[in-house]
Short mmCIF file of C-alpha atoms in Angstrom, two decimals:
data_model
loop_
_atom_site.label_atom_id
_atom_site.label_comp_id
_atom_site.label_asym_id
_atom_site.label_seq_id
_atom_site.Cartn_x
_atom_site.Cartn_y
_atom_site.Cartn_z
CA MET E 1 0.06 0.03 0.13
CA ARG E 2 1.19 3.56 -0.71
CA ASP E 3 1.84 6.12 1.83
CA VAL E 4 -0.89 8.67 2.88
CA LEU E 5 0.66 11.72 3.97
CA ILE E 6 -1.15 14.73 5.85
CA ALA E 7 0.03 18.02 4.00
CA GLY E 8 -1.75 20.54 5.81
CA ILE E 9 -3.86 21.08 8.97
CA GLY E 10 -6.58 23.72 9.86
CA GLN E 11 -8.96 24.32 12.95
CA VAL E 12 -10.84 27.21 14.35
CA PRO E 13 -11.33 27.56 18.30
CA VAL E 14 -14.13 25.47 19.74
CA GLY E 15 -16.64 27.88 21.60
CA GLU E 16 -19.99 29.22 20.78
CA HIS E 17 -19.68 31.03 17.52
CA TRP E 18 -23.00 33.11 17.22
CA GLU E 19 -21.44 35.02 14.31
CA THR E 20 -20.60 31.97 12.30
CA SER E 21 -22.63 29.68 10.26
CA LEU E 22 -21.80 25.76 9.83
CA ARG E 23 -20.86 26.25 6.53
CA HIS E 24 -18.50 29.11 7.25
CA LEU E 25 -16.92 27.21 10.33
CA GLY E 26 -16.12 24.05 8.13
CA ALA E 27 -14.96 26.35 5.31
CA LYS E 28 -12.31 28.01 7.65
CA ALA E 29 -10.84 25.10 8.56
CA ILE E 30 -10.87 23.78 5.05
CA LEU E 31 -9.23 26.86 3.60
CA GLY E 32 -6.73 26.94 6.59
CA ALA E 33 -5.78 23.26 5.68
CA MET E 34 -5.56 24.32 2.30
CA GLU E 35 -3.26 27.16 2.87
CA ASP E 36 -1.11 25.29 5.30
CA ALA E 37 -0.56 22.57 2.60
CA GLY E 38 0.07 25.10 -0.09
CA VAL E 39 -2.67 23.75 -2.65
CA ASP E 40 -5.42 25.19 -4.33
CA ARG E 41 -6.98 22.42 -5.90
CA LEU E 42 -8.49 19.03 -4.47
CA ASP E 43 -9.82 15.87 -5.84
CA GLY E 44 -12.27 15.06 -3.10
CA LEU E 45 -13.71 16.40 0.03
CA TYR E 46 -15.05 14.05 2.94
CA VAL E 47 -17.00 15.99 5.75
CA GLY E 48 -17.45 14.34 9.09
CA ASN E 49 -20.55 15.46 10.94
CA MET E 50 -23.27 14.06 13.12
CA LEU E 51 -26.04 16.66 13.58
CA SER E 52 -26.35 19.13 10.86
CA GLY E 53 -29.85 17.86 10.22
CA PRO E 54 -31.62 18.25 13.72
CA LEU E 55 -29.54 21.12 14.90
CA SER E 56 -29.05 23.11 11.84
CA GLN E 57 -32.06 22.04 9.26
CA GLN E 58 -29.05 21.54 6.91
CA GLU E 59 -27.66 18.09 5.23
CA HIS E 60 -25.82 17.47 1.91
CA LEU E 61 -22.86 18.91 3.48
CA GLY E 62 -20.60 17.65 0.96
CA ALA E 63 -21.74 19.66 -1.87
CA LEU E 64 -22.30 22.80 0.12
CA LEU E 65 -18.82 22.88 1.64
CA ALA E 66 -17.00 22.00 -1.81
CA ASP E 67 -18.64 24.97 -3.10
CA PHE E 68 -17.85 27.23 -0.52
CA VAL E 69 -14.20 26.42 -0.66
CA GLY E 70 -13.92 27.20 -4.32
CA GLN E 71 -14.12 23.51 -5.38
CA ARG E 72 -17.44 23.12 -6.97
CA GLY E 73 -17.34 19.96 -9.27
CA ILE E 74 -15.33 17.85 -7.00
CA GLU E 75 -16.66 14.59 -5.37
CA ALA E 76 -17.92 15.64 -1.85
CA LEU E 77 -20.03 13.92 0.69
CA LYS E 78 -20.78 13.61 4.50
CA VAL E 79 -19.71 10.74 6.64
CA GLU E 80 -21.62 10.14 9.82
CA ALA E 81 -20.84 7.43 12.72
CA ALA E 82 -22.20 9.60 15.76
CA CYS E 83 -19.46 11.35 17.75
CA GLY E 84 -17.06 9.45 15.55
CA SER E 85 -18.13 10.93 12.45
CA GLY E 86 -14.81 12.95 12.11
CA ALA E 87 -12.28 10.28 12.20
CA ALA E 88 -14.88 8.06 9.84
CA ALA E 89 -14.35 10.68 7.45
CA LEU E 90 -10.77 10.77 7.63
CA ARG E 91 -11.18 6.67 7.02
CA VAL E 92 -12.79 7.54 3.86
CA GLY E 93 -10.23 10.22 2.72
CA TYR E 94 -7.45 7.89 3.46
CA ALA E 95 -9.05 5.13 1.59
CA MET E 96 -9.20 7.40 -1.35
CA ILE E 97 -5.73 8.16 -1.41
CA VAL E 98 -4.15 4.70 -0.50
CA SER E 99 -6.28 3.07 -3.33
CA GLY E 100 -5.19 5.39 -5.74
CA LEU E 101 -8.28 6.63 -6.53
CA ALA E 102 -7.54 10.10 -5.67
CA GLU E 103 -4.36 11.97 -5.37
CA ILE E 104 -5.02 14.94 -2.89
CA VAL E 105 -8.22 15.29 -0.80
CA GLY E 106 -9.77 17.28 2.02
CA VAL E 107 -11.02 16.06 5.29
CA VAL E 108 -13.06 18.19 7.67
CA GLY E 109 -14.96 17.90 10.71
CA VAL E 110 -17.59 20.53 11.72
CA GLU E 111 -20.33 20.62 14.23
CA LYS E 112 -22.74 23.62 15.21
CA MET E 113 -24.34 22.47 18.62
CA THR E 114 -24.90 25.66 20.67
CA GLU E 115 -27.52 27.22 18.65
CA PRO E 116 -30.82 25.18 20.00
CA ARG E 117 -31.81 25.18 23.42
CA GLY E 118 -29.73 22.77 25.45
CA ARG E 119 -32.31 20.20 25.90
CA GLU E 120 -32.87 19.74 22.49
CA THR E 121 -29.27 19.30 21.52
CA THR E 122 -29.48 16.69 24.49
CA ALA E 123 -32.08 14.99 22.89
CA ALA E 124 -30.22 14.96 19.52
CA LEU E 125 -26.94 13.69 20.77
CA ALA E 126 -29.36 10.51 22.17
CA MET E 127 -29.73 9.58 18.73
CA ALA E 128 -26.32 8.03 18.79
CA ALA E 129 -27.96 5.81 20.92
CA ASP E 130 -30.61 2.89 20.10
CA GLY E 131 -33.57 4.89 19.59
CA ASP E 132 -36.15 2.23 20.23
CA TYR E 133 -34.76 0.64 23.27
CA GLU E 134 -32.39 3.25 24.99
CA ALA E 135 -33.63 6.97 24.06
CA ASP E 136 -37.30 6.07 24.03
CA HIS E 137 -36.76 5.22 27.82
CA GLY E 138 -35.47 8.96 28.66
CA VAL E 139 -31.77 7.54 28.75
CA THR E 140 -29.44 10.35 27.87
CA PHE E 141 -25.85 10.04 26.42
CA VAL E 142 -24.75 11.23 29.79
CA ALA E 143 -26.83 8.53 31.45
CA LEU E 144 -25.45 5.78 29.26
CA ASN E 145 -21.89 6.82 30.41
CA ALA E 146 -23.41 7.04 34.08
CA LEU E 147 -24.77 3.40 33.90
CA LEU E 148 -21.07 2.28 32.56
CA MET E 149 -19.42 4.26 35.47
CA ASN E 150 -21.57 3.10 38.22
CA ARG E 151 -20.86 -0.38 37.22
CA TYR E 152 -17.38 0.08 37.09
CA MET E 153 -16.98 1.67 40.40
CA MET E 154 -18.90 -1.31 41.88
CA GLU E 155 -16.81 -4.08 40.22
CA HIS E 156 -13.39 -2.27 40.65
CA GLU E 157 -14.06 -0.96 44.01
CA VAL E 158 -13.31 2.50 43.08
CA SER E 159 -14.73 5.68 43.95
CA HIS E 160 -15.75 8.73 41.53
CA ALA E 161 -13.16 10.83 43.16
CA ASP E 162 -10.42 8.41 41.62
CA PHE E 163 -11.20 9.68 38.13
CA ALA E 164 -10.47 13.11 38.82
CA GLY E 165 -7.15 13.18 37.21
CA PHE E 166 -8.65 12.68 33.65
CA ALA E 167 -10.35 15.98 34.16
CA VAL E 168 -7.63 17.88 35.88
CA VAL E 169 -4.94 16.66 33.24
CA ALA E 170 -7.12 17.80 30.33
CA HIS E 171 -7.93 21.08 31.81
CA ALA E 172 -4.19 21.88 32.59
CA ASN E 173 -3.32 21.07 29.13
CA GLY E 174 -5.99 22.99 27.80
CA VAL E 175 -4.59 26.24 29.31
CA ASN E 176 -2.09 26.68 26.44
CA ASN E 177 -4.15 25.56 23.51
CA PRO E 178 -5.56 29.03 21.80
CA ASN E 179 -8.14 26.75 20.32
CA ALA E 180 -9.55 25.12 23.49
CA MET E 181 -12.75 26.12 24.80
CA PHE E 182 -11.95 25.99 28.60
CA ARG E 183 -8.30 27.60 29.23
CA ARG E 184 -8.49 27.40 33.03
CA PRO E 185 -7.17 24.87 35.40
CA ILE E 186 -9.45 22.67 37.57
CA THR E 187 -8.52 20.94 41.05
CA ALA E 188 -9.63 17.46 42.13
CA GLU E 189 -11.64 19.07 44.81
CA GLN E 190 -13.81 21.19 42.25
CA PHE E 191 -14.33 18.01 40.17
CA VAL E 192 -15.57 15.87 43.27
CA ARG E 193 -18.09 19.05 44.30
CA SER E 194 -19.18 19.92 40.67
CA GLY E 195 -22.93 19.30 40.30
CA VAL E 196 -24.32 16.14 39.36
CA VAL E 197 -25.73 15.51 35.71
CA ALA E 198 -26.44 11.79 35.93
CA SER E 199 -25.40 9.96 38.87
CA PRO E 200 -22.43 9.46 39.27
CA ILE E 201 -21.46 11.53 36.71
CA GLY E 202 -20.77 15.09 37.58
CA LEU E 203 -20.43 18.33 35.29
CA LEU E 204 -16.57 17.86 35.47
CA ASP E 205 -16.80 14.37 34.25
CA ALA E 206 -18.39 15.60 31.03
CA SER E 207 -16.78 17.43 28.01
CA PRO E 208 -18.60 20.43 26.95
CA ILE E 209 -20.77 20.58 23.64
CA GLY E 210 -19.58 23.42 21.30
CA ASP E 211 -19.17 24.61 17.90
CA GLY E 212 -15.88 23.89 15.71
CA ALA E 213 -14.30 22.60 12.88
CA ALA E 214 -10.89 21.16 12.04
CA ALA E 215 -9.43 19.74 8.77
CA VAL E 216 -6.29 17.98 7.00
CA ILE E 217 -5.20 17.73 3.69
CA LEU E 218 -4.09 14.24 2.71
CA ALA E 219 -2.10 13.38 -0.30
CA SER E 220 0.24 10.69 -1.80
CA ARG E 221 3.98 11.11 -1.47
CA ASP E 222 4.32 12.18 -5.23
CA VAL E 223 1.94 15.09 -4.67
CA VAL E 224 3.42 16.15 -1.73
CA ARG E 225 7.16 16.04 -3.04
CA ALA E 226 5.87 18.19 -6.01
CA LEU E 227 4.12 20.58 -3.88
CA GLY E 228 7.41 21.35 -2.08
CA GLY E 229 5.97 22.96 0.51
CA SER E 230 7.74 23.91 3.87
CA ARG E 231 5.62 21.96 6.20
CA PRO E 232 7.15 18.40 7.00
CA PRO E 233 4.47 16.08 6.07
CA VAL E 234 3.23 13.59 8.61
CA ARG E 235 2.53 10.11 7.68
CA ILE E 236 -0.81 8.03 8.68
CA ALA E 237 0.64 4.84 9.65
CA ALA E 238 -2.52 3.01 10.41
CA SER E 239 -6.21 3.61 9.87
CA ALA E 240 -8.63 0.98 11.35
CA PHE E 241 -12.22 0.74 12.14
CA SER E 242 -14.33 -1.65 14.48
CA THR E 243 -18.00 -1.84 15.50
CA ASP E 244 -19.83 -3.21 18.50
CA ALA E 245 -23.58 -3.57 19.33
CA LEU E 246 -25.10 -0.19 19.48
CA ALA E 247 -27.08 -0.36 22.63
CA ILE E 248 -24.78 -0.82 25.62
CA HIS E 249 -27.03 -3.57 27.13
CA ASP E 250 -26.43 -5.32 24.23
CA ARG E 251 -22.47 -5.75 24.71
CA SER E 252 -21.10 -8.87 25.74
CA ASP E 253 -19.15 -7.44 28.32
CA LEU E 254 -20.41 -4.16 29.35
CA LEU E 255 -17.05 -2.94 30.87
CA PHE E 256 -14.74 -3.73 28.21
CA LEU E 257 -14.75 -1.77 24.70
CA GLU E 258 -14.35 -4.58 22.17
CA ALA E 259 -14.44 -2.29 19.22
CA ALA E 260 -11.64 -0.21 20.88
CA ALA E 261 -9.50 -3.15 21.36
CA ARG E 262 -10.00 -4.48 18.07
CA SER E 263 -9.68 -1.38 16.01
CA SER E 264 -6.51 -0.34 18.28
CA GLN E 265 -5.04 -3.90 17.88
CA LYS E 266 -5.59 -3.90 14.15
CA ALA E 267 -3.75 -0.32 14.20
CA TYR E 268 -0.87 -1.75 16.20
CA GLU E 269 -0.28 -4.32 13.41
CA GLN E 270 -0.65 -1.85 10.49
CA ALA E 271 1.91 0.40 11.91
CA GLY E 272 4.27 -2.19 13.15
CA ILE E 273 4.32 -0.98 16.86
CA ARG E 274 3.46 -2.18 20.28
CA PRO E 275 1.60 0.16 22.64
CA ASP E 276 4.78 1.03 24.46
CA ASP E 277 6.00 2.78 21.50
CA LEU E 278 3.54 5.38 21.40
CA ASP E 279 4.67 9.02 22.59
CA LEU E 280 1.05 10.24 22.83
CA PHE E 281 -2.52 9.17 22.82
CA GLU E 282 -5.50 11.45 21.97
CA LEU E 283 -8.21 9.52 23.12
CA HIS E 284 -12.09 9.98 23.31
CA ASP E 285 -12.61 11.16 26.60
CA ALA E 286 -15.81 12.42 26.26
CA PHE E 287 -16.56 11.34 29.69
CA SER E 288 -13.72 10.39 32.59
CA ILE E 289 -15.11 6.71 32.42
CA MET E 290 -14.64 6.64 28.65
CA ALA E 291 -11.04 7.52 28.96
CA ALA E 292 -10.65 4.73 31.73
CA LEU E 293 -12.24 2.14 29.42
CA SER E 294 -10.32 3.21 26.57
CA LEU E 295 -6.99 2.97 28.07
CA GLU E 296 -7.91 -0.61 28.97
CA ALA E 297 -9.03 -1.62 25.69
CA CYS E 298 -5.89 -0.20 24.06
CA GLY E 299 -3.54 -2.14 26.11
CA PHE E 300 -2.25 0.29 28.58
CA ALA E 301 -3.66 -1.11 31.42
CA PRO E 302 -5.61 -4.08 32.98
CA ARG E 303 -9.28 -4.11 33.64
CA GLY E 304 -9.79 -1.79 36.26
CA GLY E 305 -6.72 -0.32 35.89
CA GLY E 306 -7.30 2.52 33.57
CA VAL E 307 -8.48 4.64 36.49
CA ARG E 308 -5.26 4.12 38.23
CA LEU E 309 -3.28 5.83 35.45
CA ALA E 310 -5.18 9.05 36.23
CA GLN E 311 -3.68 8.86 39.73
CA ASP E 312 -0.07 8.50 39.40
CA GLY E 313 0.64 10.84 36.91
CA ALA E 314 1.42 8.68 33.90
CA ILE E 315 -1.21 10.72 31.37
CA ALA E 316 0.40 14.07 32.19
CA LEU E 317 2.61 15.87 29.61
CA ASP E 318 5.85 14.37 31.43
CA GLY E 319 4.22 11.16 32.21
CA ARG E 320 4.85 7.79 30.24
CA LEU E 321 1.79 8.18 28.21
CA PRO E 322 0.67 11.86 27.68
CA ILE E 323 -3.05 12.20 26.91
CA SER E 324 -5.31 14.97 25.85
CA THR E 325 -2.07 17.00 25.29
CA MET E 326 -4.01 19.96 23.89
CA GLY E 327 -6.92 19.40 26.35
CA GLY E 328 -8.69 16.80 24.85
CA LEU E 329 -12.38 16.48 24.55
CA LYS E 330 -12.68 17.68 28.31
CA ALA E 331 -11.09 21.14 27.84
CA ARG E 332 -10.66 21.53 24.10
CA GLY E 333 -14.33 20.71 24.03
CA HIS E 334 -16.39 18.05 21.94
CA PRO E 335 -18.20 19.36 18.77
CA VAL E 336 -19.15 15.75 18.29
CA GLY E 337 -18.60 15.38 14.29
CA ALA E 338 -15.43 17.60 14.44
CA THR E 339 -13.59 15.75 17.44
CA GLY E 340 -11.99 13.32 15.51
CA LEU E 341 -10.10 15.78 13.18
CA TYR E 342 -9.15 17.68 16.17
CA GLN E 343 -7.38 14.95 17.76
CA VAL E 344 -5.23 14.36 14.28
CA VAL E 345 -4.68 18.07 14.27
CA GLU E 346 -3.13 18.27 17.42
CA ILE E 347 -1.41 15.02 16.95
CA VAL E 348 0.24 16.57 13.76
CA GLN E 349 1.08 19.83 15.82
CA GLN E 350 2.93 17.65 18.22
CA LEU E 351 4.87 15.60 15.59
CA ARG E 352 5.92 18.60 13.74
CA GLY E 353 7.14 20.50 17.14
CA ASP E 354 4.67 23.06 16.58
CA ALA E 355 2.66 22.31 19.99
CA GLY E 356 3.95 25.35 21.68
CA HIS E 357 3.87 25.51 25.54
CA ASN E 358 2.39 21.96 25.44
CA GLN E 359 5.49 20.31 23.21
CA LEU E 360 6.64 16.97 23.94
CA PRO E 361 10.14 16.06 23.71
CA ASN E 362 10.70 14.63 19.87
CA PRO E 363 7.58 12.48 19.82
CA PHE E 364 7.52 10.23 17.01
CA TRP E 365 4.24 7.99 17.28
CA GLY E 366 0.86 9.66 17.86
CA MET E 367 -2.37 7.80 18.32
CA ALA E 368 -5.81 9.35 17.88
CA GLN E 369 -8.85 7.32 18.80
CA ASN E 370 -12.26 8.70 18.07
CA ILE E 371 -15.53 6.87 19.61
CA GLY E 372 -18.87 6.89 18.25
CA GLY E 373 -21.71 6.35 20.62
CA SER E 374 -20.68 4.65 24.05
CA GLY E 375 -18.08 2.31 21.93
CA ALA E 376 -20.21 1.09 19.05
CA SER E 377 -18.16 2.74 16.41
CA VAL E 378 -14.06 3.06 17.25
CA ILE E 379 -11.78 4.42 14.76
CA THR E 380 -8.19 4.43 15.45
CA HIS E 381 -5.53 6.20 13.57
CA ILE E 382 -1.79 6.22 14.28
CA LEU E 383 0.62 9.15 12.84
CA GLN E 384 4.27 8.84 12.11
CA ALA E 385 6.36 12.16 12.75
CA PRO E 386 8.18 13.27 9.57
CA GLU E 387 11.55 11.67 9.09
CA MET J 1 -46.21 12.36 15.90
CA GLU J 2 -44.45 8.85 15.19
CA LEU J 3 -47.80 6.71 15.56
CA SER J 4 -46.61 3.78 13.53
CA ARG J 5 -43.15 3.38 15.40
CA HIS J 6 -44.70 2.98 18.74
CA TRP J 7 -47.65 0.92 17.50
CA ARG J 8 -44.99 -1.56 15.85
CA LEU J 9 -43.26 -1.69 19.14
CA GLN J 10 -46.36 -2.77 21.30
CA ASP J 11 -45.22 -6.47 21.74
CA GLN J 12 -42.31 -5.52 23.14
CA ARG J 13 -43.36 -2.51 25.26
CA TYR J 14 -46.26 -4.27 26.96
CA ARG J 15 -45.39 -7.88 26.83
CA LEU J 16 -41.50 -8.10 26.42
CA VAL J 17 -41.93 -10.36 23.59
CA GLY J 18 -38.45 -11.54 22.26
CA GLU J 19 -37.31 -14.46 20.60
CA VAL J 20 -35.31 -17.70 21.20
CA CYS J 21 -32.62 -19.06 18.77
CA ASP J 22 -33.45 -22.29 17.13
CA THR J 23 -29.61 -23.19 17.01
CA CYS J 24 -28.27 -22.37 20.31
CA GLY J 25 -31.02 -21.70 22.51
CA VAL J 26 -30.01 -18.31 23.85
CA LYS J 27 -33.05 -15.89 24.46
CA ILE J 28 -33.00 -12.67 22.48
CA PHE J 29 -34.56 -9.10 23.51
CA PRO J 30 -35.33 -7.08 21.79
CA PRO J 31 -36.01 -9.06 18.71
CA ARG J 32 -33.55 -9.19 15.81
CA ASP J 33 -34.24 -12.04 13.65
CA ILE J 34 -30.69 -13.12 13.63
CA CYS J 35 -29.10 -14.30 16.91
CA PRO J 36 -26.47 -12.37 18.47
CA GLU J 37 -24.44 -15.27 19.69
CA CYS J 38 -24.25 -17.55 16.63
CA SER J 39 -25.52 -15.36 13.90
CA LYS J 40 -28.11 -18.12 12.76
CA PRO J 41 -31.64 -17.02 12.23
CA ALA J 42 -33.81 -16.81 15.26
CA GLN J 43 -37.50 -16.24 14.53
CA GLU J 44 -39.35 -18.21 17.45
CA LEU J 45 -41.13 -15.81 19.63
CA TYR J 46 -40.59 -15.93 23.35
CA THR J 47 -42.11 -14.01 26.09
CA PHE J 48 -40.08 -12.86 29.02
CA SER J 49 -41.05 -13.24 32.60
CA GLY J 50 -40.42 -9.59 33.32
CA ARG J 51 -38.22 -10.55 36.49
CA GLY J 52 -34.66 -9.35 36.61
CA GLU J 53 -32.20 -7.42 38.66
CA VAL J 54 -30.61 -4.04 38.39
CA TYR J 55 -27.18 -4.52 36.79
CA SER J 56 -26.39 -0.64 36.93
CA PHE J 57 -28.39 2.63 37.43
CA SER J 58 -28.38 6.24 37.11
CA THR J 59 -30.57 9.00 38.31
CA VAL J 60 -31.08 11.45 35.41
CA TYR J 61 -31.00 15.25 36.26
CA ASN J 62 -30.72 17.23 33.05
CA ALA J 63 -33.57 15.45 30.81
CA PRO J 64 -34.00 15.53 27.46
CA ALA J 65 -36.68 17.29 25.26
CA GLY J 66 -39.79 15.28 25.86
CA TYR J 67 -38.75 14.06 29.62
CA GLU J 68 -38.23 17.43 31.20
CA GLU J 69 -41.39 16.84 33.44
CA TYR J 70 -40.14 13.58 34.86
CA ALA J 71 -36.75 14.66 36.11
CA PRO J 72 -35.15 13.72 38.04
CA TYR J 73 -35.82 9.99 37.24
CA THR J 74 -33.81 6.62 37.47
CA VAL J 75 -32.92 4.72 34.56
CA ALA J 76 -31.29 1.29 34.91
CA LEU J 77 -29.68 -1.61 33.07
CA VAL J 78 -31.80 -4.53 34.29
CA LYS J 79 -30.45 -8.13 33.60
CA LEU J 80 -33.62 -10.53 32.68
CA GLU J 81 -33.60 -13.77 34.51
CA GLU J 82 -33.38 -15.51 31.29
CA GLY J 83 -30.11 -13.75 30.52
CA PRO J 84 -30.63 -10.63 27.99
CA VAL J 85 -29.98 -6.90 29.59
CA LEU J 86 -32.18 -3.95 28.86
CA THR J 87 -32.49 -0.53 29.44
CA ALA J 88 -35.49 0.92 31.23
CA GLN J 89 -36.76 3.41 34.09
CA LEU J 90 -36.90 2.35 37.48
CA THR J 91 -40.47 3.32 38.95
CA ASP J 92 -42.27 2.90 42.39
CA LEU J 93 -39.11 3.18 44.57
CA GLY J 94 -40.75 5.12 47.34
CA ASP J 95 -37.99 5.79 50.06
CA GLN J 96 -35.86 3.00 48.74
CA GLU J 97 -32.40 3.77 47.27
CA PRO J 98 -31.83 1.76 44.04
CA GLU J 99 -28.92 -0.73 44.16
CA ILE J 100 -26.94 -2.98 42.09
CA GLY J 101 -28.30 -6.67 42.51
CA MET J 102 -31.82 -5.28 43.35
CA PRO J 103 -34.69 -7.70 42.47
CA VAL J 104 -36.98 -5.97 40.11
CA GLU J 105 -40.04 -6.75 37.88
CA MET J 106 -41.66 -5.24 34.82
CA VAL J 107 -44.76 -3.16 35.07
CA THR J 108 -46.53 -0.96 32.41
CA ARG J 109 -46.16 2.78 32.66
CA LYS J 110 -46.30 5.97 30.88
CA LEU J 111 -42.98 6.73 29.28
CA ARG J 112 -44.16 10.35 27.95
CA THR J 113 -46.55 12.42 26.09
CA GLU J 114 -45.73 13.23 22.23
CA GLY J 115 -46.60 17.23 22.24
CA ASP J 116 -49.17 19.05 24.07
CA GLN J 117 -52.13 17.35 22.49
CA GLY J 118 -50.25 14.13 21.54
CA MET J 119 -50.69 10.54 22.40
CA ILE J 120 -49.45 9.05 25.55
CA VAL J 121 -46.55 6.49 24.92
CA TYR J 122 -46.61 3.48 27.27
CA GLY J 123 -43.90 0.94 27.71
CA TYR J 124 -42.26 -1.21 30.26
CA LYS J 125 -40.67 0.08 33.73
CA PHE J 126 -39.35 -1.97 36.67
CA ARG J 127 -40.14 -1.82 40.18
CA PRO J 128 -38.84 -3.25 43.07
CA ALA J 129 -39.96 -6.86 43.18
CA LEU J 130 -43.01 -7.32 45.41
CA ALA J 131 -42.49 -9.94 48.14
CA ALA J 132 -45.71 -11.36 47.44
CA ALA J 133 -44.71 -12.09 44.01
CA VAL J 134 -41.54 -14.01 44.71
#
């Protein structure tokens, strides 16, 4: 298989963008990535988005965004896999380049979530779950994670306070990211005392919704060489997708993310590395319980051990496995369909040496894992630093 | 209004009708016609007893649109005695604190009303198992 390189990146800060529409958020990120790559033409555009229909009364984002970035006429389509839509779109763009069907494509994740009333956004997000058998019973997305967390706490005999480290580290890292929604540190005490959303999940377990967009330009090595740009290209060393039962009550093992285990295992094999080789991991910390379960499924901790990594400093910037290095979903924010692209853009910043105050010392391998629903779609990408 | 969607689900919502796999014998809820264990066809109907225990639970304070008037309410994963786990609200708790492992039984309750003048959607909820019924 031929190499797929990331030739350019673009992003807008996550936040409440009252002044900017869905299409202009997406276009800003794409145009930023095209400028970064030094290109003015694309063969295709793949748009990761979950909720443009219910929240913005707008579908058909492929043609819309292609037109609004000056690429009318190219192949363009939307890819949806709930909160994993961004990385799912990246996987489609990757497939186009690796297969030789295209030479240079854009991939953007875009979401606008703050326009409707909060409870409407909450109801729309619940569409990631099983409509007939979960959402109709009043189960919110937060509640699904709360069901996982409550069982986890009972089986592994840990307390809610034991999860504080995930939020504390994410917020500490978000302080130095100009694109993060929350740029203030929090303490473990604040975490414990935050208001309950769905017991045992508190406000500071949960990532914030927001408006945002992030994009990458993917190209073959020949095209990147011809561009002769100044940006060192990062290679996508692995791209893997796996699914599990949509409803959490249908999982064979409630407390093990089978799809995360399968997709990370496939990714390690493609890249030819072991978990220990990774220098950073942008995981899907939509909720602190999801961070713990991801770490376990991806081979960094035994069952029940994921939460321990939040307690011993392992996940901090100077720890043995830095996660959420630019704030993660918790502090950078979680504009659902855009999140998978933010994760990849942030790893590219780290691998290029452009991560500012949060720069890790010479990272070589970075892994991004984007989760749709509560683990039903899991997409893992491994990126390799420029040689 | 989604009249036909709710009508279609009445056997499951009112009577917990699922399926049993002809090949491996596993009980299935909700019905899906393909066994999730052995991937063989499974179309023989099976009505569940409605008895089970709480596998996990959460009390929801931030309700989605359509459920605000009921908040806070408690949702649970209920492990049915025949094997499958389903998601439902707990009801009739009174002063009792829910806990993992608590025996519960299915009852029919209002899930919500669709819109201001809409129909009432009924379905299963689970209450603490009554001593007389054990």
